[in-house]
Tab-separated table of C-alpha atoms and ligand atoms in Angstrom:
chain	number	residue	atom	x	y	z
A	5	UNK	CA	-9.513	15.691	2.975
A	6	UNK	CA	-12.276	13.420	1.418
A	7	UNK	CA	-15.659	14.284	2.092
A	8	UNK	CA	-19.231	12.922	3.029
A	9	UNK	CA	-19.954	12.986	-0.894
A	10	UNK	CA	-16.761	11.430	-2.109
A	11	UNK	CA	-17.391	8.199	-0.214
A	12	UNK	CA	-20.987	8.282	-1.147
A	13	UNK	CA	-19.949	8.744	-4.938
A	14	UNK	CA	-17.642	5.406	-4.007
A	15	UNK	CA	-20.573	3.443	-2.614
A	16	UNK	CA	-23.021	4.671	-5.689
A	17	UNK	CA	-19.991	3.751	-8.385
A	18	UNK	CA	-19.483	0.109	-6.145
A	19	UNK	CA	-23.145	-0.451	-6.213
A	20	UNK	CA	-23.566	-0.008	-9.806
A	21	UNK	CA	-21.176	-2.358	-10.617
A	22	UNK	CA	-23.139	-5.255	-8.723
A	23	UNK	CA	-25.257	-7.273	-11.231
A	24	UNK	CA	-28.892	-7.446	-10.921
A	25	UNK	CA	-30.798	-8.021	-7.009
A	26	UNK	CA	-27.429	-8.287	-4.755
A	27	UNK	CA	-26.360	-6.967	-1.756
A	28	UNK	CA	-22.739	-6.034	-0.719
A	29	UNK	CA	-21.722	-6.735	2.845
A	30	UNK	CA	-18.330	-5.471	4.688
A	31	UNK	CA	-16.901	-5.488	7.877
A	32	UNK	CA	-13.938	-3.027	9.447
A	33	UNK	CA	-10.638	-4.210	10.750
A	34	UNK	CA	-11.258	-5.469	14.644
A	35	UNK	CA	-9.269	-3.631	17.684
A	36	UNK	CA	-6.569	-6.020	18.500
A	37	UNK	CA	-5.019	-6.667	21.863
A	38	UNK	CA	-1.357	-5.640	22.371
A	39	UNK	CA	-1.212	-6.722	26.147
A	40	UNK	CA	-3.612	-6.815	28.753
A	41	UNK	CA	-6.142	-3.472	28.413
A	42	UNK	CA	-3.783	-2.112	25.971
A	43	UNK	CA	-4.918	-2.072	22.306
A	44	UNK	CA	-2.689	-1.866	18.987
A	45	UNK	CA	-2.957	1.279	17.599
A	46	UNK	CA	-6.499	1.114	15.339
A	47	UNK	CA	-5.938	1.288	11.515
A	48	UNK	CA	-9.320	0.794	9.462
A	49	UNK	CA	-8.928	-2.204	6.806
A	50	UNK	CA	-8.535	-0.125	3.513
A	51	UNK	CA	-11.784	-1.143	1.953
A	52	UNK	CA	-14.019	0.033	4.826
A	53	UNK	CA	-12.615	3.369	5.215
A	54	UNK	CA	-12.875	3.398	1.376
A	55	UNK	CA	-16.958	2.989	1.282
A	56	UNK	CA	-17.269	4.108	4.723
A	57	UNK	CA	-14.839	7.075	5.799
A	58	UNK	CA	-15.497	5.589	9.211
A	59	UNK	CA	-12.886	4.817	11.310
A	60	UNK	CA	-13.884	2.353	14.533
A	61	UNK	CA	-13.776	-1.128	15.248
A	62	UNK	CA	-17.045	-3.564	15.524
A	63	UNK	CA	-18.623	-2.014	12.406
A	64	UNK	CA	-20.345	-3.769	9.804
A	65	UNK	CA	-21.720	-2.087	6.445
A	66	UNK	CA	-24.424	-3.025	4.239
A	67	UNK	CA	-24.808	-1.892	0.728
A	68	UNK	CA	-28.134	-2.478	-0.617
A	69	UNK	CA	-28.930	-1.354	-3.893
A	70	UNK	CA	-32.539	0.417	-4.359
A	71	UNK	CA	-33.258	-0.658	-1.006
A	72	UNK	CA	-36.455	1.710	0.643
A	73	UNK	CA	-35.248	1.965	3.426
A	74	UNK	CA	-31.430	3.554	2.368
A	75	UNK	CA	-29.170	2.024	0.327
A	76	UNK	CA	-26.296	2.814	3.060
A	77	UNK	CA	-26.839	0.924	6.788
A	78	UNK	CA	-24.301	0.129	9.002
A	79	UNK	CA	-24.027	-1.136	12.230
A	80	UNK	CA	-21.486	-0.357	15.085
A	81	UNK	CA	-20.699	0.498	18.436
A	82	UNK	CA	-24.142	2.389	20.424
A	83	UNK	CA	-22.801	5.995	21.976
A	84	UNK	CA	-21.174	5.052	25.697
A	85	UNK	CA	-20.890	8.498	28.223
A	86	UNK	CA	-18.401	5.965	30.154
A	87	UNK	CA	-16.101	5.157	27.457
A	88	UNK	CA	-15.852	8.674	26.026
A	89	UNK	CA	-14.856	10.178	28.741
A	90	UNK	CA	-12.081	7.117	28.680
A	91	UNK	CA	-10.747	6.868	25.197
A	92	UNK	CA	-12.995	10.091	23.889
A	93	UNK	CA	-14.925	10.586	20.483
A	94	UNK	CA	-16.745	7.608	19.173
A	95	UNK	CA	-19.993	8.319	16.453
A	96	UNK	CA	-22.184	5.971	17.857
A	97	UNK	CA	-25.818	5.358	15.390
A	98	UNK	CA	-26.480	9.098	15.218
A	99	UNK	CA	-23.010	9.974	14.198
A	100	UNK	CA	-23.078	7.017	12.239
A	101	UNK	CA	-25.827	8.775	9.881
A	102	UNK	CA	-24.863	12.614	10.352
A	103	UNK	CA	-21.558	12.263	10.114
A	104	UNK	CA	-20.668	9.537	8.130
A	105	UNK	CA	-24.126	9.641	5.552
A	106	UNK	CA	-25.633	6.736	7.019
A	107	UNK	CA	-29.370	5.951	6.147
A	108	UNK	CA	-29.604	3.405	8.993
A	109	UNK	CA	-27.433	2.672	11.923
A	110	UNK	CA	-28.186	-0.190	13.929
A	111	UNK	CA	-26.180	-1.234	17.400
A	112	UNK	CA	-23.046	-3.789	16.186
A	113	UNK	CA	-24.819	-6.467	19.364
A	114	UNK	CA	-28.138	-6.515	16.538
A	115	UNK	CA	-26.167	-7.465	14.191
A	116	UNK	CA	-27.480	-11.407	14.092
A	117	UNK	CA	-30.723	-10.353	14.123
A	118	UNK	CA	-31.207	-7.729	11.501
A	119	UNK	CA	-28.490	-9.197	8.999
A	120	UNK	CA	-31.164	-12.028	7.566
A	121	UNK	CA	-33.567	-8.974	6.886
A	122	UNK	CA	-31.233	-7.105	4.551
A	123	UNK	CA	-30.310	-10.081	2.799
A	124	UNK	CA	-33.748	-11.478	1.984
A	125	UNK	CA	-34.944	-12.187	-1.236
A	126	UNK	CA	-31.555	-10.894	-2.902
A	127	UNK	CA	-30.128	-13.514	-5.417
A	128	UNK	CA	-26.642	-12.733	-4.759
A	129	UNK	CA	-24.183	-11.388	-1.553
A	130	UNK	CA	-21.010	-9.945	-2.373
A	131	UNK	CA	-18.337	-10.233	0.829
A	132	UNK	CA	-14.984	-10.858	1.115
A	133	UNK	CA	-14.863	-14.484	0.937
A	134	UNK	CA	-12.312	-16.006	3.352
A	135	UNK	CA	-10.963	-13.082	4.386
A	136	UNK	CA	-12.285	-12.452	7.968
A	137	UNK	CA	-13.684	-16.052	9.695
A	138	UNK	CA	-16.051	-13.994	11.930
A	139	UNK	CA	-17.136	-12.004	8.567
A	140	UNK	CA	-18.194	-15.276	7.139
A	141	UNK	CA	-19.779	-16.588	9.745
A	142	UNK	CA	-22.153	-13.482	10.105
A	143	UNK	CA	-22.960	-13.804	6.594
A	144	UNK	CA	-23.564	-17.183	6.329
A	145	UNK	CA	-25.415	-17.354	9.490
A	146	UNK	CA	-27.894	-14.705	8.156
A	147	UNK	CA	-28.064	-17.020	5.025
A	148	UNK	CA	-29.196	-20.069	6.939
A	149	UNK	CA	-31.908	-18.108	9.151
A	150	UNK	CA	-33.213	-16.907	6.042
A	151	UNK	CA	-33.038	-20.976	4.643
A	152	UNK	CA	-34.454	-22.027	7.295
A	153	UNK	CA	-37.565	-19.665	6.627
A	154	UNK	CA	-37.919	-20.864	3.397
A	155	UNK	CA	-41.227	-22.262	4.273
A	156	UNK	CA	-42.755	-18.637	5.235
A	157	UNK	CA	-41.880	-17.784	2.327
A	158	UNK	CA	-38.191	-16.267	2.462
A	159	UNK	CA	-35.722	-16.490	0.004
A	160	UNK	CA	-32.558	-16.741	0.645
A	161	UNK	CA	-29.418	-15.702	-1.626
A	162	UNK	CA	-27.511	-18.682	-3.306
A	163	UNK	CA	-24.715	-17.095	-5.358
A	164	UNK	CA	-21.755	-15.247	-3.219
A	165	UNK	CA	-18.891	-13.309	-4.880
A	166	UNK	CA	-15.778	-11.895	-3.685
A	167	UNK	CA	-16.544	-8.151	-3.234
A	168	UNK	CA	-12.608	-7.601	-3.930
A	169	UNK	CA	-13.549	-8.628	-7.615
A	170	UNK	CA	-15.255	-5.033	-8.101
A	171	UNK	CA	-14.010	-3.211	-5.321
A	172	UNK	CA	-10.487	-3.581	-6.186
A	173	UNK	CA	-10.615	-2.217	-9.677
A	174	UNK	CA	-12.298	1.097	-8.223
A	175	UNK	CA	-9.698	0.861	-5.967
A	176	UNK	CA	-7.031	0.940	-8.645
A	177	UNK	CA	-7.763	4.544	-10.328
A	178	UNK	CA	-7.250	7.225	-8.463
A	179	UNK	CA	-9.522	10.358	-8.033
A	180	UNK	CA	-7.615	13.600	-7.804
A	181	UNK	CA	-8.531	13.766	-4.629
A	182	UNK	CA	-6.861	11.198	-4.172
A	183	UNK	CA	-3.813	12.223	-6.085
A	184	UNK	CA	-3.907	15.219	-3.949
A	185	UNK	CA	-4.024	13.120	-0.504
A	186	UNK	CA	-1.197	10.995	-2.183
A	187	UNK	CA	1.096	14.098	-3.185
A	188	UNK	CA	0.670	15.008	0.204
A	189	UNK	CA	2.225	11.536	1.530
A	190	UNK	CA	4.775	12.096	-0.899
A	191	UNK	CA	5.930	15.602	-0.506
A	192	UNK	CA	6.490	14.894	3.541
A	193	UNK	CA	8.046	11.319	2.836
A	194	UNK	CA	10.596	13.278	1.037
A	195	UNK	CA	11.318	15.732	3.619
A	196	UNK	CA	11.418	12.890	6.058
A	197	UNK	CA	14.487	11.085	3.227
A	198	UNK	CA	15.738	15.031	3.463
A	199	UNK	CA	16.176	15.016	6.995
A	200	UNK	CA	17.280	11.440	6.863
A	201	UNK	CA	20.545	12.036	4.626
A	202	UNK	CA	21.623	15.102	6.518
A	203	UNK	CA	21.432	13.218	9.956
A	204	UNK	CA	23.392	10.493	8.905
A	205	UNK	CA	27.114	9.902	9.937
A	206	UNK	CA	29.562	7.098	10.972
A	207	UNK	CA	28.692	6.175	14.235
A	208	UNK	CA	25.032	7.046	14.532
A	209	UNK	CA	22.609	3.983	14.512
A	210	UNK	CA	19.696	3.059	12.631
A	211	UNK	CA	17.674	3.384	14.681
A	212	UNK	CA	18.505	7.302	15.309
A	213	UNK	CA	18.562	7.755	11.371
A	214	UNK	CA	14.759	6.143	11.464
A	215	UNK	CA	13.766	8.220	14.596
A	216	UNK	CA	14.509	11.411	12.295
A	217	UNK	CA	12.131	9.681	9.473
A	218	UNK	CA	9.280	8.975	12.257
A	219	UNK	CA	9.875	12.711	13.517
A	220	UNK	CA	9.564	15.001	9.946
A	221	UNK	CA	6.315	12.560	9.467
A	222	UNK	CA	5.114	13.435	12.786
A	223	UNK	CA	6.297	16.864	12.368
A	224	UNK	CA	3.260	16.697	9.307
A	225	UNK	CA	0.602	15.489	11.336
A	226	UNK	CA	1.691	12.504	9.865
A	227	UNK	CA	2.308	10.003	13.135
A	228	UNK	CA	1.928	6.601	11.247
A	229	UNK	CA	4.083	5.275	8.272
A	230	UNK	CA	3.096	3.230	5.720
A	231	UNK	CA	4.988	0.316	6.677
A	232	UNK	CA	8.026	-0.423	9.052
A	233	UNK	CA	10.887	1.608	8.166
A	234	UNK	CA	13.741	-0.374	6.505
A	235	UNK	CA	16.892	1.961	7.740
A	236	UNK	CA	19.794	-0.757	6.413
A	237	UNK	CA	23.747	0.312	6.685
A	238	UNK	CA	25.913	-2.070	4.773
A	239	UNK	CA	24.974	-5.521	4.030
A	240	UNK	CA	21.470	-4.842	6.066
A	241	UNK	CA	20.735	-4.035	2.765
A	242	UNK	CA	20.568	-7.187	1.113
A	243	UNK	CA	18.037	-8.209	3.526
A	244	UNK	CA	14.744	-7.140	1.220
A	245	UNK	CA	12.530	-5.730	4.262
A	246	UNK	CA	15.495	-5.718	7.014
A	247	UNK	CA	13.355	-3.898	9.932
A	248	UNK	CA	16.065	-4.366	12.963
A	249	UNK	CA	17.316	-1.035	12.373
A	250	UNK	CA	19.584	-1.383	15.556
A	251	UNK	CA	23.157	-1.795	13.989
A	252	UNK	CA	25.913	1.120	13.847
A	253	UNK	CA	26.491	3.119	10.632
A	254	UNK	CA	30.393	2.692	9.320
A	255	UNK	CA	32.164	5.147	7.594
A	256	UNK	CA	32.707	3.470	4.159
A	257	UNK	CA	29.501	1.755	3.954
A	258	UNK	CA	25.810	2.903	2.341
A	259	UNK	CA	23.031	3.388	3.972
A	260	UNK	CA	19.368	2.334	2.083
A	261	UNK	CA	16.436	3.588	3.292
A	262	UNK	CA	12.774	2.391	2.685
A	263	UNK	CA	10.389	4.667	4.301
A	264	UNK	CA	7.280	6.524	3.759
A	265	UNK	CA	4.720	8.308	5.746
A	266	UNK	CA	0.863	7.749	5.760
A	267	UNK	CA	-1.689	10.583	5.085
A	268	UNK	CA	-4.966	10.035	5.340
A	269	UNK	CA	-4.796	6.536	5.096
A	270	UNK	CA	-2.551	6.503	1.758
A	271	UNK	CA	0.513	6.000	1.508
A	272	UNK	CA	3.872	7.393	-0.059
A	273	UNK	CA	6.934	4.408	-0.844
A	274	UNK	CA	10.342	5.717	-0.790
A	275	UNK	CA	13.920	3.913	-1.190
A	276	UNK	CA	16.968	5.976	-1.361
A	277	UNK	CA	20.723	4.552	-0.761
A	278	UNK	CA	23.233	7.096	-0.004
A	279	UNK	CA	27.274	6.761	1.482
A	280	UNK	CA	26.955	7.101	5.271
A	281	UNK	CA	29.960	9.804	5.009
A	282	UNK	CA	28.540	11.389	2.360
A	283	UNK	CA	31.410	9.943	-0.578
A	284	UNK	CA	30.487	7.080	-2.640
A	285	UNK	CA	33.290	4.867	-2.840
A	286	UNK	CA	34.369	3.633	-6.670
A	287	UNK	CA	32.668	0.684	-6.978
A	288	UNK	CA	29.666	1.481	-5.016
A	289	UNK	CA	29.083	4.671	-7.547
A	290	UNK	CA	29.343	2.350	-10.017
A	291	UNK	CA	26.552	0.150	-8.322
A	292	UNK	CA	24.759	2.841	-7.875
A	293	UNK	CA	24.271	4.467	-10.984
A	294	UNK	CA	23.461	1.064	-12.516
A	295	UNK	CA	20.461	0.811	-10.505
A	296	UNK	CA	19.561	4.559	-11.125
A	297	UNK	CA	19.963	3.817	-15.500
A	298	UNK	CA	17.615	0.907	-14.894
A	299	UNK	CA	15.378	3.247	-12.288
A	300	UNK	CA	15.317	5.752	-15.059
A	301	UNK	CA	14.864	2.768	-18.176
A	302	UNK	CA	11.958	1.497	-15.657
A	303	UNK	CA	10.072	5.117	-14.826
A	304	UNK	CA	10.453	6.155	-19.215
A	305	UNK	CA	8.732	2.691	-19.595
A	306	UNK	CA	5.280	4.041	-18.049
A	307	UNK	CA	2.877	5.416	-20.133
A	308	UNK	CA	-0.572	4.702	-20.905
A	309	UNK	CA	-1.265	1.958	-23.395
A	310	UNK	CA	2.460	0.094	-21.800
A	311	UNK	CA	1.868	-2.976	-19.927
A	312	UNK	CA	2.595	-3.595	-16.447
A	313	UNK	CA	5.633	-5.891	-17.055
A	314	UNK	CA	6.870	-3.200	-19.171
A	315	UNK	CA	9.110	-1.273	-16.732
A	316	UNK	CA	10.319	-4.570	-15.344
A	317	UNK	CA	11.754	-5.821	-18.799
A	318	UNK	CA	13.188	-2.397	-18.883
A	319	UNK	CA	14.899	-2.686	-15.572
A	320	UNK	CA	16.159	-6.364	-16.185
A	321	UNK	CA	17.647	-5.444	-19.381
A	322	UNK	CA	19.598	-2.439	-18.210
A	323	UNK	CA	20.986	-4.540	-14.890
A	324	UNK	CA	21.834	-7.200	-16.936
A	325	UNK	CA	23.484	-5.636	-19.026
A	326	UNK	CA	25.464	-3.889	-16.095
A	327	UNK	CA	25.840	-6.554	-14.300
A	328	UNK	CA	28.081	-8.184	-17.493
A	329	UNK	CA	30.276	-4.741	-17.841
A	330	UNK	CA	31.320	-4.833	-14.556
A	331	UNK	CA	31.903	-8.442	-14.373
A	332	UNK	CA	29.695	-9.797	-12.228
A	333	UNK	CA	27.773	-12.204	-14.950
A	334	UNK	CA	28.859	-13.279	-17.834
A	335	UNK	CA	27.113	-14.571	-21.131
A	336	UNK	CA	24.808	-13.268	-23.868
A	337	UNK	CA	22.272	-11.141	-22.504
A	338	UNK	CA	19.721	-12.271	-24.345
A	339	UNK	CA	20.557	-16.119	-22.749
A	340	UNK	CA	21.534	-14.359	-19.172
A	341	UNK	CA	17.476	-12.445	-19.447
A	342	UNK	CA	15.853	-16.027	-20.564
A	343	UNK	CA	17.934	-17.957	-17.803
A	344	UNK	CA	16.973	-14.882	-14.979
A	345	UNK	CA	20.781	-15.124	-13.930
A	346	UNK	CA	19.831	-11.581	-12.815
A	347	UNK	CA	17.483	-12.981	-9.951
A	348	UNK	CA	21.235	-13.674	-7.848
A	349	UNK	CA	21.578	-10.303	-6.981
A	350	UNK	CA	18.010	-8.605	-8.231
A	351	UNK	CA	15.192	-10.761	-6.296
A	352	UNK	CA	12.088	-8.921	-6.725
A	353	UNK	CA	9.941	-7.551	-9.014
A	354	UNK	CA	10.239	-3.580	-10.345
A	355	UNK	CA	7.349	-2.193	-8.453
A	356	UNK	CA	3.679	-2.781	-7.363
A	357	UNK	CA	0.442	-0.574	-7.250
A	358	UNK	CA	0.574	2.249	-4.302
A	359	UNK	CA	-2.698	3.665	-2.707
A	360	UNK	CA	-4.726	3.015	0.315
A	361	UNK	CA	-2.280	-0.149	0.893
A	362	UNK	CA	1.293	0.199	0.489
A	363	UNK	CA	1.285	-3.125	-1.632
A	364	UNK	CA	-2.070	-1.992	-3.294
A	365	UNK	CA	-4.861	-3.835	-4.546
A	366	UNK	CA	-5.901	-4.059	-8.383
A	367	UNK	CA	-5.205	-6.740	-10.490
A	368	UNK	CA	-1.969	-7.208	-12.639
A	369	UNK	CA	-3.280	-9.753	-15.180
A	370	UNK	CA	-6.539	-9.056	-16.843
A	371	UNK	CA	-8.453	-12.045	-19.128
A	372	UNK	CA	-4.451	-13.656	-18.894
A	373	UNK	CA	-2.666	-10.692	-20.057
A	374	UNK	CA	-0.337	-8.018	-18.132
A	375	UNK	CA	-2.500	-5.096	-17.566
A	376	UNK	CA	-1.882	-1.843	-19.409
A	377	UNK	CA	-1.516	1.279	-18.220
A	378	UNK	CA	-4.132	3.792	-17.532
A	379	UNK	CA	-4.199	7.202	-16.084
A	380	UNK	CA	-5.054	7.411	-12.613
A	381	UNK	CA	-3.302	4.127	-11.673
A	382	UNK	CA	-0.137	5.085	-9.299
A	383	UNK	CA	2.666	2.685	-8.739
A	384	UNK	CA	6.081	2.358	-7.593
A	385	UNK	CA	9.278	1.803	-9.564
A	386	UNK	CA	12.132	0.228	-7.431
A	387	UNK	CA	14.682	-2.046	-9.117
A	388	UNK	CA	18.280	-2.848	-6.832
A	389	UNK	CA	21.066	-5.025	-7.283
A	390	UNK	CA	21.842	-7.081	-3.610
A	391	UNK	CA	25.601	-8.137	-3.496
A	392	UNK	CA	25.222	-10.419	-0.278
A	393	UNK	CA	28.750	-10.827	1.717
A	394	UNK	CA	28.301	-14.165	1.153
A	395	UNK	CA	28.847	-14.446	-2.529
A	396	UNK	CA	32.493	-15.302	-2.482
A	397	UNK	CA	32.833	-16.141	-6.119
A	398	UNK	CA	32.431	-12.414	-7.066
A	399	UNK	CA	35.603	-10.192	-6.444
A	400	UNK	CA	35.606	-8.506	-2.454
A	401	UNK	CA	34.950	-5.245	-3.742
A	402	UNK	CA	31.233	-5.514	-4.851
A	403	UNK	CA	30.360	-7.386	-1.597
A	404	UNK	CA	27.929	-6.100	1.196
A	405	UNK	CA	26.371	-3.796	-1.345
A	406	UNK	CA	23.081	-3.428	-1.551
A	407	UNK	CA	21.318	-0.610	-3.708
A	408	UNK	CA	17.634	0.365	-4.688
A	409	UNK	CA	16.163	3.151	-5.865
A	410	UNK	CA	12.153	3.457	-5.409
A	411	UNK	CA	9.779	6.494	-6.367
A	412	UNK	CA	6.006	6.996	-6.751
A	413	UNK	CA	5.013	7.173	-10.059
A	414	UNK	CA	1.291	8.366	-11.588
A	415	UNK	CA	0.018	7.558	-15.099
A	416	UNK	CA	-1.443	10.681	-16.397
A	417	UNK	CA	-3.483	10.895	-19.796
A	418	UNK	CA	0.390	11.576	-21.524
A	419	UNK	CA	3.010	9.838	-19.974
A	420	UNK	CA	3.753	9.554	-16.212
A	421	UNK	CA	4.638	11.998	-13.058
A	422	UNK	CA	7.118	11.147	-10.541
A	423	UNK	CA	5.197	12.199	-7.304
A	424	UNK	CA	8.687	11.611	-5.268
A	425	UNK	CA	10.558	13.650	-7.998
A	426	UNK	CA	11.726	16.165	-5.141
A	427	UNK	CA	13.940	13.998	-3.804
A	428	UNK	CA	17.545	13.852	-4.923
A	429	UNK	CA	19.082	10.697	-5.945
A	430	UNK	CA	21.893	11.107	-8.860
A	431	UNK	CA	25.514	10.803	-6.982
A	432	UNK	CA	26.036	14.730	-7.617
A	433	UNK	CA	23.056	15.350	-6.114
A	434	UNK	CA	23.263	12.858	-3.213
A	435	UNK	CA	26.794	13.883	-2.344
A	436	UNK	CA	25.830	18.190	-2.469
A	437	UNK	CA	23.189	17.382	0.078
A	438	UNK	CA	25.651	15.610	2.161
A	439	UNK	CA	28.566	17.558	1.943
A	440	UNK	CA	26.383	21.028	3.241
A	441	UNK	CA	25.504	18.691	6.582
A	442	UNK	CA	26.375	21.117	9.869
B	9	LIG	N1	8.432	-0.818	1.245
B	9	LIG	C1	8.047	-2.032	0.676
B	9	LIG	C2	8.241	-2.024	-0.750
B	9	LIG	O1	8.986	-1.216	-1.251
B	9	LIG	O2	7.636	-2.756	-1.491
B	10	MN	MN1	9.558	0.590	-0.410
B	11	MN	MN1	7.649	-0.502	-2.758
């Protein structure tokens, strides 16, 4: 569990980033309707909770750097008797400060008035620029009271920058606290895969195989996943994020499953593709372990001092390669890499940064290069081949197959960890688990 200091030591490390005079402002996620009086579960926007550690709607936060006053103010919602005893705990401004290290709390409604205050006489704002109209408006509405005061004497700030600019790269490296939270996303994601394989059987749906996923994450404390749960049998699975998860499971066919819990906020990304009865058949074994050789080509190709496109070259390579034995390309592989014939049945790239967001922030390219490696960074490594039924030129027996393989994978000082290493996924391994199902 982070504490009071951690996001404090966030807000000191963000503010010393900011060049000279600025102030940093940031807004949380808004409560959105479903229907009616009925609200969407809440879920703070990652880089709020990140500075902030506070979790409610109508919130606004103000970093300002050697300001008198606290560096730390943020406004939301005033404590209501009425609406706790409705939809309970809520900090209001003294919360705000003893709970959540607040200098000043101010009531969200103030917001229009005391905004032009905080920014005055700083040269520069930092907000996330076009990310939130409402956001922007508040901001530049501050800036044009303060323009219009120009005359009594107020400055106002003329140079705005994307907070995501600085934010994102703290973002990026993890603390081991973070790690810890992380491990902890991971370790019940793979019970959740556990529980997943030894449910599954011809006949069930996906949608019962997923309801044993949501359940082991529950189970945790865990009640919301990271994303919608992709639970695919048999050609599903060459639809990339297939969320339907409605159809029946054959006997014959595979089953891929993305899925992986939240904790805290962070989250765990896990793809395994297993034989719904347990057997793979010949040529989906031999699918299969081509995926799993580029997996393994992919994971061996993160270190620190690699660059990011490193484990994708790897996996490209390997499936190419593959993809030529068994007949399904032909050509030099040099030419077939160049010409991305691979891209027919291996779409997307070979992973993407994991942390607060599933699909995390950070950049990829730094000063027009792919960024290297660095410990602290986690990411995930998930290459698949997608035989749609549809490709009629390849021979019947490769079609409807859709494989990928995806762990969690954290660059430590020497080399990597695999953070989803628990869970099983060579064929021996896949098939032991299945065949011990009651
Ligand atoms: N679960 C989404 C992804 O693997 O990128
Ligand atoms: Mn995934
Ligand atoms: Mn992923």
């Amino acid at each position: 569990m982070l504490k009071l200091s951690d996001f404090k030591h966030r807000r000191k490390q963000l503010m010393r980033r900011m060049k000279k005079n600025s102030v940093a402002v940031l807004a949380s996620a808004p409560a959105s309707i479903r229907n009616r009086d009925v609200e969407y579960p809440f879920r703070q926007h990652s880089d709020f909770h990140y500075l902030t550690g506070f979790h409610e709607p109508e919130a606004l936060a103000v970093f300002a750097p050697g300001r008198k006053q606290g560096e730390f103010v943020l406004f939301c919602r005033e404590f209501d008797l009425e609406k706790a005893i409705w939809t309970g705990h809520h900090a209001g401004l003294e919360g705000a400060k003893t709970d959540h290290g607040a200098d000043e709390a101010f009531p969200i409604g103030e917001l229009h008035e005391q905004l032009p205050e905080l920014l005055e006489n700083r040269d520069r704002v930092y907000f996330p620029i076009g990310q939130d109209a409402e956001q922007d408006h508040a901001v530049m509405s501050a800036v044009n009271v303060l323009r219009g005061r120009a005359r009594s004497g107020a400055q106002a700030p003329y140079e705005f920058i994307a907070l995501e600019h600085v934010l994102h790269d703290l973002r990026l490296f993890k603390s081991p606290e973070e790690i810890r939270i992380m491990r902890k996303a991971a370790d019940v994601s793979v019970l959740g895969h556990l529980r997943a394989m030894r449910a599954c059987r011809p006949g069930r749906r996906e949608y019962e195989i997923e309801a044993e996923l949501a359940h082991e994450f529950a189970l945790h404390g865990m009640r919301s996943q990271a994303y919608p749960s992709i639970v695919a049998g048999g050609a599903n699975a060459c639809v990339l994020h297939y969320t339907q998860n409605d159809a029946v499971l054959h006997d014959g066919d595979l089953l891929l499953i993305d899925a992986g819990a939240e904790c805290e906020n962070y989250a765990a990304d896990i793809t395994r593709t297993f034989p719904v009865n347990g057997k793979f058949s010949s040529p989906q074994r031999l699918i299969y372990e081509l995926v799993l050789e580029a997996q393994l080509a992919a994971i061996e190709a993160v270190r620190p001092g690699r660059r990011w496109n490193e484990p994708h070259d790897a996996a490209v390579k390997v499936l190419t390669k593959g993809l030529i034995r068994l007949g399904l390309i032909e050509g030099k592989p040099s030419r077939l890499i160049k010409d991305e014939v691979y891209k027919r049945f291996y779409m997307h790239r070979t992973g993407h940064w994991l942390g607060m967001d599933v699909h995390d922030v950070g950049a990829y390219m730094v000063e027009g290069k792919w960024r290297e490696f660095e410990a602290g960074m986690v990411l995930t490594v998930e290459p698949g081949l997608y035989i749609a039924p549809d490709c009629l030129d390849v021979d019947p027996c490769w079609r409807g197959i859709g494989v990928r393989i995806e762990d969690d994978v954290l660059v430590t000082k020497d080399g990597r960890e695999v953070l989803t290493s628990a869970l099983a996924k060579s064929v021996e391994d896949i098939e032991t688990i299945m065949a011990g199902r009651s």
